[in-house]
Amino acid sequence: MTSCEYQQIDPQSLPTPTPAPHGNDRDKREEPKRPRRKWQVFPGKNRFYCDGRIMVARQSGVLPLTLGLIVITSGLFFIFDCPFLVKHLTSCIPVIGGGLFVFVVITLLQTSLTDPGILPRATPDEAADIEKQIDNTGNASYRPPPRTKEVLINQQVVKLKYCFSCKMFRPPRTSHCSLCDNCVERFDHHCPWVGNCVGKRNYRFFYTFIVSLSFLTAFIFGCVTTHLALRAQGGKGLVFALQESPGSAVELVICFFSVWSILGLSGFHTYLVASNLTTNEDIKGSWSGKSGEGVTNPYSHKNIFINCCSVLCGPMPPRLVVMRNVQWCQKRKSIFGTVKLVLFCHGSCVQ
């Protein structure tokens, strides 16, 4: 066995190790990268602010116009009309107008900044599994025709269409918005005036917005008319009244051309709420029997009051896509679980 000799070494005699150049840079390179938030990699056509807390549509250029018209018209009303009406009629007029104005602005912002009910897209594993079931040709460039599934909701057959963008079968009443590139639950329509889709989670805000805007427009229009009529008394004429209050002329024109369309829109959506319909279903005639078949709306409770309560007063559905998280919201689990949940809520069974 070979013998080994050991010798004690003085630590002071050892050379001092010199630090490697750019050591801090190497440590920085070795640090793991911070995972990106979901809003930073979200595939839809949306814009995000405040670290993903606020989500708006990419084409939201009309929203500032809507907000500007409301603010300008109301501002002119408070400046030119309210002082005269308070002096000659009652001090309740600015109080009522102020309350309506605040309520309109709040509901507008809620409609614009609330997630309308976006469904998360299928994960790569789910998409690959569904694609294997749909495309059996082996040709990656071949796009098969839309596939459907049939479910039974309140004894009415409803077809679920396959979404090629989200790689999933859409739940009932869900549609894909081409402007936002998202599948939205209970999709009603994409409204450029609010800069967002209108769906399951923000329809109540949209309805209260247009109804309150109808009251505000009609209220300002009536007050401006009364103001000009009082100023024109005594043979002074309308021209003198407009010269004394030029802002009232601007209000009169804006309100006159907008009140009719706003009232008509409010009446139309009141009909939809009472019937538990969406704009998308009404335009397509999904339950109108235009095809000659005896179809009825399976979502209607056959009672106007119950329909209104279910649409406007139900609990707020949870947000399925939480943009500030790093991973997908665990409420989702799988798109098939989402479909089953929606069907269960409607009291249906899958065929």
Short mmCIF file of C-alpha atoms in Angstrom, two decimals:
data_model
loop_
_atom_site.label_atom_id
_atom_site.label_comp_id
_atom_site.label_asym_id
_atom_site.label_seq_id
_atom_site.Cartn_x
_atom_site.Cartn_y
_atom_site.Cartn_z
CA MET A 1 0.00 0.00 0.00
CA THR A 2 1.54 3.30 -1.08
CA SER A 3 2.30 5.70 1.76
CA CYS A 4 1.16 9.32 1.51
CA GLU A 5 2.86 12.29 3.12
CA TYR A 6 0.79 15.20 4.42
CA GLN A 7 2.19 18.71 4.92
CA GLN A 8 0.50 21.56 6.77
CA ILE A 9 0.03 24.66 4.63
CA ASP A 10 0.06 28.18 5.99
CA PRO A 11 -3.17 29.92 4.87
CA GLN A 12 -1.36 33.26 4.58
CA SER A 13 0.99 31.84 2.01
CA LEU A 14 -1.83 31.00 -0.36
CA PRO A 15 -2.49 33.46 -3.20
CA THR A 16 -5.54 35.63 -2.76
CA PRO A 17 -8.16 34.63 -5.34
CA THR A 18 -9.02 37.45 -7.69
CA PRO A 19 -12.71 38.01 -8.48
CA ALA A 20 -13.78 36.98 -11.95
CA PRO A 21 -14.49 39.90 -14.26
CA HIS A 22 -18.08 40.94 -14.68
CA GLY A 23 -19.19 38.77 -11.79
CA ASN A 24 -22.31 40.85 -11.16
CA ASP A 25 -23.32 40.50 -14.77
CA ARG A 26 -22.91 36.75 -14.54
CA ASP A 27 -25.09 36.64 -11.41
CA LYS A 28 -27.70 38.72 -13.16
CA ARG A 29 -27.68 36.36 -16.09
CA GLU A 30 -28.06 33.39 -13.76
CA GLU A 31 -31.08 34.91 -11.98
CA PRO A 32 -34.32 33.33 -13.17
CA LYS A 33 -36.50 35.51 -15.30
CA ARG A 34 -39.71 36.77 -13.76
CA PRO A 35 -42.72 35.00 -15.25
CA ARG A 36 -44.86 37.15 -17.47
CA ARG A 37 -48.41 38.03 -16.54
CA LYS A 38 -51.27 36.59 -18.53
CA TRP A 39 -52.35 39.99 -19.80
CA GLN A 40 -48.90 40.36 -21.40
CA VAL A 41 -49.35 37.20 -23.47
CA PHE A 42 -53.13 37.24 -23.84
CA PRO A 43 -54.04 36.18 -27.41
CA GLY A 44 -57.14 38.37 -27.70
CA LYS A 45 -57.22 41.82 -29.30
CA ASN A 46 -57.46 43.82 -26.08
CA ARG A 47 -55.45 46.55 -24.41
CA PHE A 48 -54.57 46.44 -20.72
CA TYR A 49 -53.77 49.13 -18.18
CA CYS A 50 -52.80 49.22 -14.49
CA ASP A 51 -51.00 45.87 -14.60
CA GLY A 52 -53.95 44.08 -16.17
CA ARG A 53 -56.61 45.45 -13.83
CA ILE A 54 -58.31 47.39 -16.63
CA MET A 55 -59.12 45.75 -19.96
CA VAL A 56 -60.59 47.58 -22.95
CA ALA A 57 -61.13 46.68 -26.57
CA ARG A 58 -58.42 47.66 -29.03
CA GLN A 59 -60.92 49.61 -31.13
CA SER A 60 -62.24 51.84 -28.34
CA GLY A 61 -61.85 55.19 -30.07
CA VAL A 62 -65.58 56.00 -29.88
CA LEU A 63 -65.65 55.70 -26.07
CA PRO A 64 -63.99 59.12 -25.50
CA LEU A 65 -66.56 60.62 -27.90
CA THR A 66 -69.41 59.10 -25.89
CA LEU A 67 -67.98 60.32 -22.60
CA GLY A 68 -67.20 63.74 -24.11
CA LEU A 69 -70.74 64.26 -25.41
CA ILE A 70 -72.20 63.38 -22.01
CA VAL A 71 -69.81 65.63 -20.10
CA ILE A 72 -70.09 68.59 -22.50
CA THR A 73 -73.88 68.47 -22.72
CA SER A 74 -74.27 68.15 -18.96
CA GLY A 75 -71.70 70.88 -18.33
CA LEU A 76 -73.52 73.33 -20.61
CA PHE A 77 -76.76 72.44 -18.85
CA PHE A 78 -75.35 73.23 -15.40
CA ILE A 79 -73.73 76.47 -16.62
CA PHE A 80 -76.45 78.03 -18.82
CA ASP A 81 -79.78 76.49 -17.75
CA CYS A 82 -79.63 75.54 -14.09
CA PRO A 83 -79.11 79.06 -12.65
CA PHE A 84 -82.12 80.43 -14.53
CA LEU A 85 -84.35 77.43 -13.70
CA VAL A 86 -83.37 77.51 -10.01
CA LYS A 87 -84.28 81.18 -9.84
CA HIS A 88 -87.63 80.87 -11.63
CA LEU A 89 -88.73 77.28 -10.87
CA THR A 90 -87.11 75.06 -8.23
CA SER A 91 -83.73 74.19 -6.78
CA CYS A 92 -84.36 70.45 -7.28
CA ILE A 93 -83.43 70.63 -10.98
CA PRO A 94 -79.60 70.64 -10.55
CA VAL A 95 -79.89 67.96 -7.87
CA ILE A 96 -81.81 65.64 -10.20
CA GLY A 97 -79.55 66.43 -13.12
CA GLY A 98 -76.40 65.87 -11.06
CA GLY A 99 -77.63 62.53 -9.77
CA LEU A 100 -78.48 61.31 -13.27
CA PHE A 101 -75.15 62.52 -14.63
CA VAL A 102 -73.10 60.71 -11.99
CA PHE A 103 -75.11 57.51 -12.43
CA VAL A 104 -74.68 57.61 -16.23
CA VAL A 105 -70.92 58.08 -16.03
CA ILE A 106 -70.49 55.30 -13.44
CA THR A 107 -72.50 52.76 -15.44
CA LEU A 108 -70.69 53.73 -18.65
CA LEU A 109 -67.29 53.10 -17.07
CA GLN A 110 -68.52 49.85 -15.53
CA THR A 111 -69.70 48.65 -18.93
CA SER A 112 -66.46 49.64 -20.63
CA LEU A 113 -63.98 48.35 -18.06
CA THR A 114 -65.71 45.15 -16.91
CA ASP A 115 -64.78 41.76 -18.33
CA PRO A 116 -67.87 40.88 -20.44
CA GLY A 117 -67.47 37.17 -19.76
CA ILE A 118 -64.43 36.08 -21.77
CA LEU A 119 -63.86 32.34 -21.83
CA PRO A 120 -60.28 31.07 -21.61
CA ARG A 121 -59.00 29.34 -24.70
CA ALA A 122 -58.25 25.64 -24.70
CA THR A 123 -54.82 24.64 -23.41
CA PRO A 124 -52.41 23.08 -25.94
CA ASP A 125 -53.19 19.59 -24.61
CA GLU A 126 -56.95 20.16 -24.87
CA ALA A 127 -56.62 21.70 -28.32
CA ALA A 128 -54.48 18.80 -29.55
CA ASP A 129 -56.99 16.27 -28.22
CA ILE A 130 -59.94 18.03 -29.87
CA GLU A 131 -58.06 18.46 -33.14
CA LYS A 132 -57.35 14.74 -33.25
CA GLN A 133 -61.07 14.07 -32.93
CA ILE A 134 -62.04 16.61 -35.59
CA ASP A 135 -59.32 16.40 -38.22
CA ASN A 136 -58.68 12.82 -39.24
CA THR A 137 -57.25 13.65 -42.66
CA GLY A 138 -53.64 13.98 -41.53
CA ASN A 139 -53.27 17.18 -43.54
CA ALA A 140 -52.30 20.11 -41.32
CA SER A 141 -53.35 22.68 -43.91
CA TYR A 142 -56.84 21.25 -44.26
CA ARG A 143 -59.51 23.09 -42.30
CA PRO A 144 -62.55 20.90 -41.71
CA PRO A 145 -66.07 22.29 -41.75
CA PRO A 146 -67.53 23.44 -38.41
CA ARG A 147 -68.43 20.60 -36.10
CA THR A 148 -71.37 20.82 -33.69
CA LYS A 149 -72.64 19.10 -30.58
CA GLU A 150 -76.27 18.88 -29.60
CA VAL A 151 -77.51 19.44 -26.06
CA LEU A 152 -81.00 19.52 -24.63
CA ILE A 153 -82.03 22.62 -22.67
CA ASN A 154 -85.59 22.67 -21.31
CA GLN A 155 -86.71 20.14 -23.95
CA GLN A 156 -85.19 22.26 -26.72
CA VAL A 157 -82.27 21.04 -28.84
CA VAL A 158 -79.39 23.55 -28.90
CA LYS A 159 -76.30 23.15 -31.07
CA LEU A 160 -72.85 23.96 -29.74
CA LYS A 161 -70.50 25.19 -32.47
CA TYR A 162 -66.78 24.61 -32.55
CA CYS A 163 -64.58 27.72 -32.39
CA PHE A 164 -61.45 27.41 -34.52
CA SER A 165 -59.81 30.40 -32.82
CA CYS A 166 -60.31 29.27 -29.21
CA LYS A 167 -60.09 25.54 -30.07
CA MET A 168 -63.20 24.56 -28.14
CA PHE A 169 -66.92 23.94 -28.41
CA ARG A 170 -68.69 27.10 -27.35
CA PRO A 171 -71.10 26.85 -24.41
CA PRO A 172 -74.75 27.82 -25.04
CA ARG A 173 -75.33 31.49 -25.99
CA THR A 174 -71.60 32.01 -26.45
CA SER A 175 -70.24 33.67 -29.57
CA HIS A 176 -66.82 34.71 -30.81
CA CYS A 177 -66.34 38.46 -31.23
CA SER A 178 -64.29 39.15 -34.35
CA LEU A 179 -63.24 42.62 -33.10
CA CYS A 180 -61.93 41.46 -29.71
CA ASP A 181 -61.02 37.93 -30.86
CA ASN A 182 -62.57 36.35 -27.77
CA CYS A 183 -65.39 33.94 -27.03
CA VAL A 184 -67.85 35.76 -24.73
CA GLU A 185 -70.51 34.09 -22.59
CA ARG A 186 -74.09 35.17 -23.32
CA PHE A 187 -72.73 37.39 -26.08
CA ASP A 188 -75.12 40.24 -26.86
CA HIS A 189 -73.13 42.47 -29.24
CA HIS A 190 -69.96 44.51 -29.54
CA CYS A 191 -70.81 48.13 -28.78
CA PRO A 192 -68.33 50.68 -30.17
CA TRP A 193 -69.96 53.47 -28.12
CA VAL A 194 -68.80 51.84 -24.87
CA GLY A 195 -65.62 50.34 -26.39
CA ASN A 196 -66.29 46.79 -25.22
CA CYS A 197 -68.27 43.64 -25.84
CA VAL A 198 -71.57 43.33 -24.01
CA GLY A 199 -71.97 39.91 -22.47
CA LYS A 200 -72.93 37.97 -19.39
CA ARG A 201 -70.89 39.97 -16.86
CA ASN A 202 -71.54 43.54 -18.00
CA TYR A 203 -74.98 43.44 -19.63
CA ARG A 204 -76.70 44.73 -16.47
CA PHE A 205 -74.37 47.73 -16.47
CA PHE A 206 -75.02 48.36 -20.17
CA TYR A 207 -78.79 48.21 -19.69
CA THR A 208 -78.76 50.58 -16.72
CA PHE A 209 -76.45 52.89 -18.70
CA ILE A 210 -78.76 53.28 -21.70
CA VAL A 211 -81.88 53.58 -19.52
CA SER A 212 -80.33 56.23 -17.27
CA LEU A 213 -78.92 58.01 -20.34
CA SER A 214 -82.45 58.11 -21.75
CA PHE A 215 -83.72 59.78 -18.59
CA LEU A 216 -80.80 62.24 -18.54
CA THR A 217 -81.23 63.19 -22.21
CA ALA A 218 -84.98 63.61 -21.90
CA PHE A 219 -84.57 65.57 -18.66
CA ILE A 220 -82.03 67.99 -20.19
CA PHE A 221 -84.12 68.35 -23.35
CA GLY A 222 -87.23 69.22 -21.33
CA CYS A 223 -85.38 71.66 -19.08
CA VAL A 224 -83.71 73.42 -22.01
CA THR A 225 -87.06 73.76 -23.81
CA THR A 226 -88.65 75.19 -20.67
CA HIS A 227 -85.74 77.58 -20.17
CA LEU A 228 -85.94 78.95 -23.72
CA ALA A 229 -89.75 79.20 -23.55
CA LEU A 230 -89.56 81.27 -20.34
CA ARG A 231 -86.92 83.58 -21.80
CA ALA A 232 -88.96 84.06 -24.98
CA GLN A 233 -92.04 85.24 -23.05
CA GLY A 234 -93.21 88.81 -23.36
CA GLY A 235 -92.76 88.98 -27.12
CA LYS A 236 -88.96 88.72 -26.98
CA GLY A 237 -88.91 85.68 -29.28
CA LEU A 238 -86.76 82.59 -29.58
CA VAL A 239 -83.86 84.44 -31.19
CA PHE A 240 -83.48 86.67 -28.14
CA ALA A 241 -83.59 83.60 -25.84
CA LEU A 242 -80.83 81.87 -27.82
CA GLN A 243 -78.71 84.99 -27.76
CA GLU A 244 -79.06 85.22 -23.99
CA SER A 245 -78.18 81.53 -23.55
CA PRO A 246 -76.08 80.29 -26.52
CA GLY A 247 -75.10 77.07 -24.73
CA SER A 248 -78.74 76.03 -24.65
CA ALA A 249 -78.78 75.95 -28.45
CA VAL A 250 -75.95 73.39 -28.47
CA GLU A 251 -77.73 71.27 -25.87
CA LEU A 252 -80.99 71.48 -27.81
CA VAL A 253 -79.39 70.19 -31.02
CA ILE A 254 -77.49 67.35 -29.32
CA CYS A 255 -80.47 66.19 -27.28
CA PHE A 256 -82.95 66.47 -30.15
CA PHE A 257 -80.93 64.22 -32.46
CA SER A 258 -79.90 61.71 -29.79
CA VAL A 259 -82.96 61.30 -27.57
CA TRP A 260 -84.95 59.37 -30.16
CA SER A 261 -82.25 56.79 -30.86
CA ILE A 262 -81.45 56.38 -27.17
CA LEU A 263 -85.11 55.92 -26.26
CA GLY A 264 -85.54 53.41 -29.07
CA LEU A 265 -82.45 51.47 -27.95
CA SER A 266 -83.70 51.42 -24.37
CA GLY A 267 -87.09 50.14 -25.48
CA PHE A 268 -85.53 47.43 -27.63
CA HIS A 269 -83.32 46.15 -24.79
CA THR A 270 -86.23 46.30 -22.38
CA TYR A 271 -88.03 43.91 -24.73
CA LEU A 272 -84.93 41.67 -24.81
CA VAL A 273 -84.67 41.63 -21.01
CA ALA A 274 -88.37 40.84 -20.61
CA SER A 275 -88.01 37.96 -23.10
CA ASN A 276 -84.58 36.78 -21.84
CA LEU A 277 -83.09 37.20 -25.31
CA THR A 278 -79.85 38.66 -26.61
CA THR A 279 -79.34 41.01 -29.55
CA ASN A 280 -77.38 38.28 -31.31
CA GLU A 281 -80.24 35.78 -30.94
CA ASP A 282 -82.86 38.33 -31.98
CA ILE A 283 -80.98 39.34 -35.14
CA LYS A 284 -80.34 35.74 -36.16
CA GLY A 285 -83.91 34.76 -35.31
CA SER A 286 -82.69 31.79 -33.27
CA TRP A 287 -86.00 31.30 -31.44
CA SER A 288 -88.43 33.12 -33.74
CA GLY A 289 -89.38 30.06 -35.78
CA LYS A 290 -88.33 31.62 -39.08
CA SER A 291 -87.14 28.26 -40.34
CA GLY A 292 -90.64 26.86 -40.05
CA GLU A 293 -89.84 24.66 -37.07
CA GLY A 294 -91.74 24.90 -33.83
CA VAL A 295 -88.96 26.36 -31.67
CA THR A 296 -89.25 28.36 -28.48
CA ASN A 297 -86.75 30.22 -26.37
CA PRO A 298 -85.42 27.62 -23.90
CA TYR A 299 -83.94 30.29 -21.62
CA SER A 300 -87.20 32.16 -21.00
CA HIS A 301 -88.96 31.57 -17.69
CA LYS A 302 -92.35 32.42 -19.29
CA ASN A 303 -92.66 35.30 -16.85
CA ILE A 304 -91.57 38.88 -17.51
CA PHE A 305 -90.72 39.62 -13.88
CA ILE A 306 -88.63 36.45 -13.47
CA ASN A 307 -86.85 37.09 -16.76
CA CYS A 308 -85.93 40.62 -15.68
CA CYS A 309 -84.70 39.42 -12.29
CA SER A 310 -82.61 36.60 -13.79
CA VAL A 311 -80.93 38.93 -16.30
CA LEU A 312 -80.43 42.05 -14.16
CA CYS A 313 -80.51 40.95 -10.52
CA GLY A 314 -78.70 37.62 -10.49
CA PRO A 315 -75.32 37.15 -8.79
CA MET A 316 -72.29 38.43 -10.68
CA PRO A 317 -70.67 35.50 -12.52
CA PRO A 318 -67.02 34.88 -11.64
CA ARG A 319 -64.29 36.09 -13.92
CA LEU A 320 -62.84 33.05 -15.67
CA VAL A 321 -59.73 34.81 -16.99
CA VAL A 322 -57.79 36.62 -14.25
CA MET A 323 -55.27 38.67 -16.23
CA ARG A 324 -52.93 39.52 -13.35
CA ASN A 325 -52.21 35.88 -12.47
CA VAL A 326 -49.27 34.00 -13.89
CA GLN A 327 -51.24 30.81 -14.47
CA TRP A 328 -54.76 30.28 -15.73
CA CYS A 329 -57.55 30.71 -13.22
CA GLN A 330 -58.22 27.38 -11.55
CA LYS A 331 -61.99 27.89 -11.75
CA ARG A 332 -61.65 26.94 -15.37
CA LYS A 333 -59.94 23.51 -15.09
CA SER A 334 -61.05 22.53 -18.58
CA ILE A 335 -63.33 23.85 -21.23
CA PHE A 336 -65.42 20.72 -20.98
CA GLY A 337 -65.96 21.47 -17.30
CA THR A 338 -67.09 24.97 -18.25
CA VAL A 339 -69.60 23.58 -20.75
CA LYS A 340 -70.97 21.12 -18.22
CA LEU A 341 -71.27 23.89 -15.63
CA VAL A 342 -73.27 26.10 -17.99
CA LEU A 343 -75.51 23.23 -19.00
CA PHE A 344 -76.07 22.28 -15.39
CA CYS A 345 -77.13 25.85 -14.59
CA HIS A 346 -79.72 25.68 -17.36
CA GLY A 347 -81.02 22.33 -16.18
CA SER A 348 -79.96 20.51 -19.33
CA CYS A 349 -78.45 17.18 -20.19
CA VAL A 350 -75.89 16.37 -22.86
CA GLN A 351 -77.03 14.15 -25.67
#
